[in-house]
Short mmCIF file of C-alpha atoms in Angstrom, two decimals:
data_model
loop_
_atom_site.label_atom_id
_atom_site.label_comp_id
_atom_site.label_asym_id
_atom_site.label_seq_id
_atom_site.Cartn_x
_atom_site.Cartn_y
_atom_site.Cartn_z
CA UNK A 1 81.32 -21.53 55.95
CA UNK A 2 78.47 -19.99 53.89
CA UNK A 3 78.45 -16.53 53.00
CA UNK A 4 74.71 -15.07 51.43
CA UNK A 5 74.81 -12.28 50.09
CA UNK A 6 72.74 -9.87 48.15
CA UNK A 7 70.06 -8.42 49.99
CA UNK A 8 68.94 -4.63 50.46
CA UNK A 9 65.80 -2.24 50.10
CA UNK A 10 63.43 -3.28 46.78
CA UNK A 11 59.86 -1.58 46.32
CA UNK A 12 57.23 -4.58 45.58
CA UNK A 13 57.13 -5.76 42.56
CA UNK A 14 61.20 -5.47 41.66
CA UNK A 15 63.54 -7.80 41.54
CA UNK A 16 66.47 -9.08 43.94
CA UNK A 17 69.41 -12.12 43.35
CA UNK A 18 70.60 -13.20 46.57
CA UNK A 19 73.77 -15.42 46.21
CA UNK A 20 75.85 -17.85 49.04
CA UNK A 21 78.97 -18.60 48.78
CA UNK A 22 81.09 -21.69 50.60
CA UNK A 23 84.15 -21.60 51.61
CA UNK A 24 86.25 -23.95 53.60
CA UNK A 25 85.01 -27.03 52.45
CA UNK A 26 83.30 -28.68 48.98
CA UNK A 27 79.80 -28.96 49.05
CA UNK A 28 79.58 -30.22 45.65
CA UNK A 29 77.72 -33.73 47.50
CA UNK A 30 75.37 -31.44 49.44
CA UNK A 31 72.05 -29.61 48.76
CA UNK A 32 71.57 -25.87 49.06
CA UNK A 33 68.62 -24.16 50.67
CA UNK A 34 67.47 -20.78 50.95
CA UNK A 35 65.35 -20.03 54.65
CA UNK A 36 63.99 -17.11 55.74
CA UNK A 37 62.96 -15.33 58.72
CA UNK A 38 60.62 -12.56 59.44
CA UNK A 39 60.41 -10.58 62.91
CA UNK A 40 58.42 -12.41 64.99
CA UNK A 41 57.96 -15.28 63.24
CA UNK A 42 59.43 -18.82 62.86
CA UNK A 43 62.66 -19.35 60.17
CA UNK A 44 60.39 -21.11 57.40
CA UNK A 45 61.60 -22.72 53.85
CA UNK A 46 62.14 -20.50 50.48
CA UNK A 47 63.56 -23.08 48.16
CA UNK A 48 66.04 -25.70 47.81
CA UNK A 49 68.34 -27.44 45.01
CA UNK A 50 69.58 -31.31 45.44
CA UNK A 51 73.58 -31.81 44.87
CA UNK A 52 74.00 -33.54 42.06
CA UNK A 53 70.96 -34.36 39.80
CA UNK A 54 69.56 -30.39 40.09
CA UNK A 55 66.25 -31.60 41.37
CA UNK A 56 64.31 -28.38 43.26
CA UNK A 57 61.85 -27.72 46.16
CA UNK A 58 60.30 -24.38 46.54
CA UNK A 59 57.34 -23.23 49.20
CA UNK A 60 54.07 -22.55 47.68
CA UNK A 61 54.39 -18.80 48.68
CA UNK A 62 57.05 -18.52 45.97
CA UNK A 63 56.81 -20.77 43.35
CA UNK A 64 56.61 -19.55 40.50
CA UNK A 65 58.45 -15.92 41.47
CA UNK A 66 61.81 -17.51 42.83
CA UNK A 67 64.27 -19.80 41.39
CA UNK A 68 67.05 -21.39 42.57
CA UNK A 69 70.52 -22.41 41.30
CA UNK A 70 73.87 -23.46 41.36
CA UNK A 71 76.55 -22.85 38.88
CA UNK A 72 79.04 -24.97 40.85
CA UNK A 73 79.59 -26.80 44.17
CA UNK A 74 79.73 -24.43 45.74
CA UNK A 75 77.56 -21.55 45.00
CA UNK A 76 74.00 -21.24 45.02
CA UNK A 77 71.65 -18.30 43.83
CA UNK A 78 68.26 -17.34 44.74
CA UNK A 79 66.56 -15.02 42.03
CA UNK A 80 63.50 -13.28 43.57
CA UNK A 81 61.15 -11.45 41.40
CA UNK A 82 57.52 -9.98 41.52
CA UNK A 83 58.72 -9.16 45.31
CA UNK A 84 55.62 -8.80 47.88
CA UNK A 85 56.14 -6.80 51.08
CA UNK A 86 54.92 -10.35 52.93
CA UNK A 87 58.86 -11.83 51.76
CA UNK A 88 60.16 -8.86 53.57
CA UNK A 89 62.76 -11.12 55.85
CA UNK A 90 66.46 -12.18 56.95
CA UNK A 91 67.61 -14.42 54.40
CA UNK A 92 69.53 -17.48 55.08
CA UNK A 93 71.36 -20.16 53.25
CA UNK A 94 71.89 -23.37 54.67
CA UNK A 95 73.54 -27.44 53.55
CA UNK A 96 72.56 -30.36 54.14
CA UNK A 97 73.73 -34.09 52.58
CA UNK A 98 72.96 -34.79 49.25
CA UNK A 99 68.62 -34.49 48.42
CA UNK A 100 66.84 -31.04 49.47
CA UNK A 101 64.40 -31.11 51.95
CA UNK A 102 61.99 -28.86 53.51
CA UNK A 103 62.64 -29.16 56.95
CA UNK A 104 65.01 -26.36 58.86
CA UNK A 105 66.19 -28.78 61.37
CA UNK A 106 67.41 -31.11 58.34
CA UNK A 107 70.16 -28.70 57.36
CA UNK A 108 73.72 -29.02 59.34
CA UNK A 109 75.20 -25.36 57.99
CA UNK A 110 73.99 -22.03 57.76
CA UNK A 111 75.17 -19.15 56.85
CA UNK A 112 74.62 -15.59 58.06
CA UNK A 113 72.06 -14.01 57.06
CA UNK A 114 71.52 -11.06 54.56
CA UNK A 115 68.55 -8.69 54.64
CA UNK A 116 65.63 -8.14 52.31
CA UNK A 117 63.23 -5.16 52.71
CA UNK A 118 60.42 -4.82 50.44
CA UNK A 119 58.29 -1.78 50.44
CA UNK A 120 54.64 -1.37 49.63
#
C-alpha cells in the first residue's frame, strides 16, 4: 500500500512537501511517481524518480518548482514550491518496476490521494 500524505490549503506562491509512504511490501526495485488530478480534468504526470540509479522525470508545468525524492525504498517526497492556483489538485502517488515513466497507465500501485488547494 501507498500512503501520500501532506496536502492542505497554501496561498500561491508558498510552499507544500507532500510525502508517500509504502507499506506492505519493498519497493526499493520500483520507481515512484507523483500524479495529479484536477476536477474535471484527466489524472496527468507531476514527477517521477527511477529505483535505483535516482534518475528523475518531471512535467514541464513544474520543473523547476518541484522536486522529487526518496530517502529510502520506500518513501518518496514531493517538495512543491512557488505554488500556482493552476496545481490546485488531488495528489497521488503511484509504483511502477524499476525506470520512471510518464505514462499513468504504466504504474501498477497507487495510493490514495491527498489534497492540495492553492489560493490566488
Amino acid at each position: 500500500q501507498l500512503q501520500a500524505s501532506g496536502g492542505g490549503l497554501v496561498q500561491a506562491g508558498g510552499s507544500l512537501r507532500l510525502s508517500c509512504a509504502a507499506s506492505g511490501r519493498t519497493f526499493s526495485n520500483y520507481a515512484l511517481g507523483w500524479f495529479r488530478q484536477a476536477p474535471g480534468k484527466e489524472r496527468e504526470f507531476v514527477a517521477a524518480v527511477s529505483c535505483c540509479g535516482g534518475s528523475t522525470l518531471y512535467a514541464d508545468s513544474v520543473k523547476g518548482r518541484f522536486t522529487i525524492s526518496r530517502d529510502n525504498a520506500n518513501t518518496v517526497y514531493l517538495q512543491m514550491n512557488s505554488l500556482e492556483p493552476e496545481d490546485t489538485a488531488v495528489y497521488y502517488c503511484a509504483a511502477r518496476g524499476v525506470l520512471a515513466t510518464r505514462g499513468v497507465y504504466h504504474y501498477d500501485y497507487w495510493g490514495q490521494g491527498t489534497l492540495v488547494t492553492v489560493s490566488s
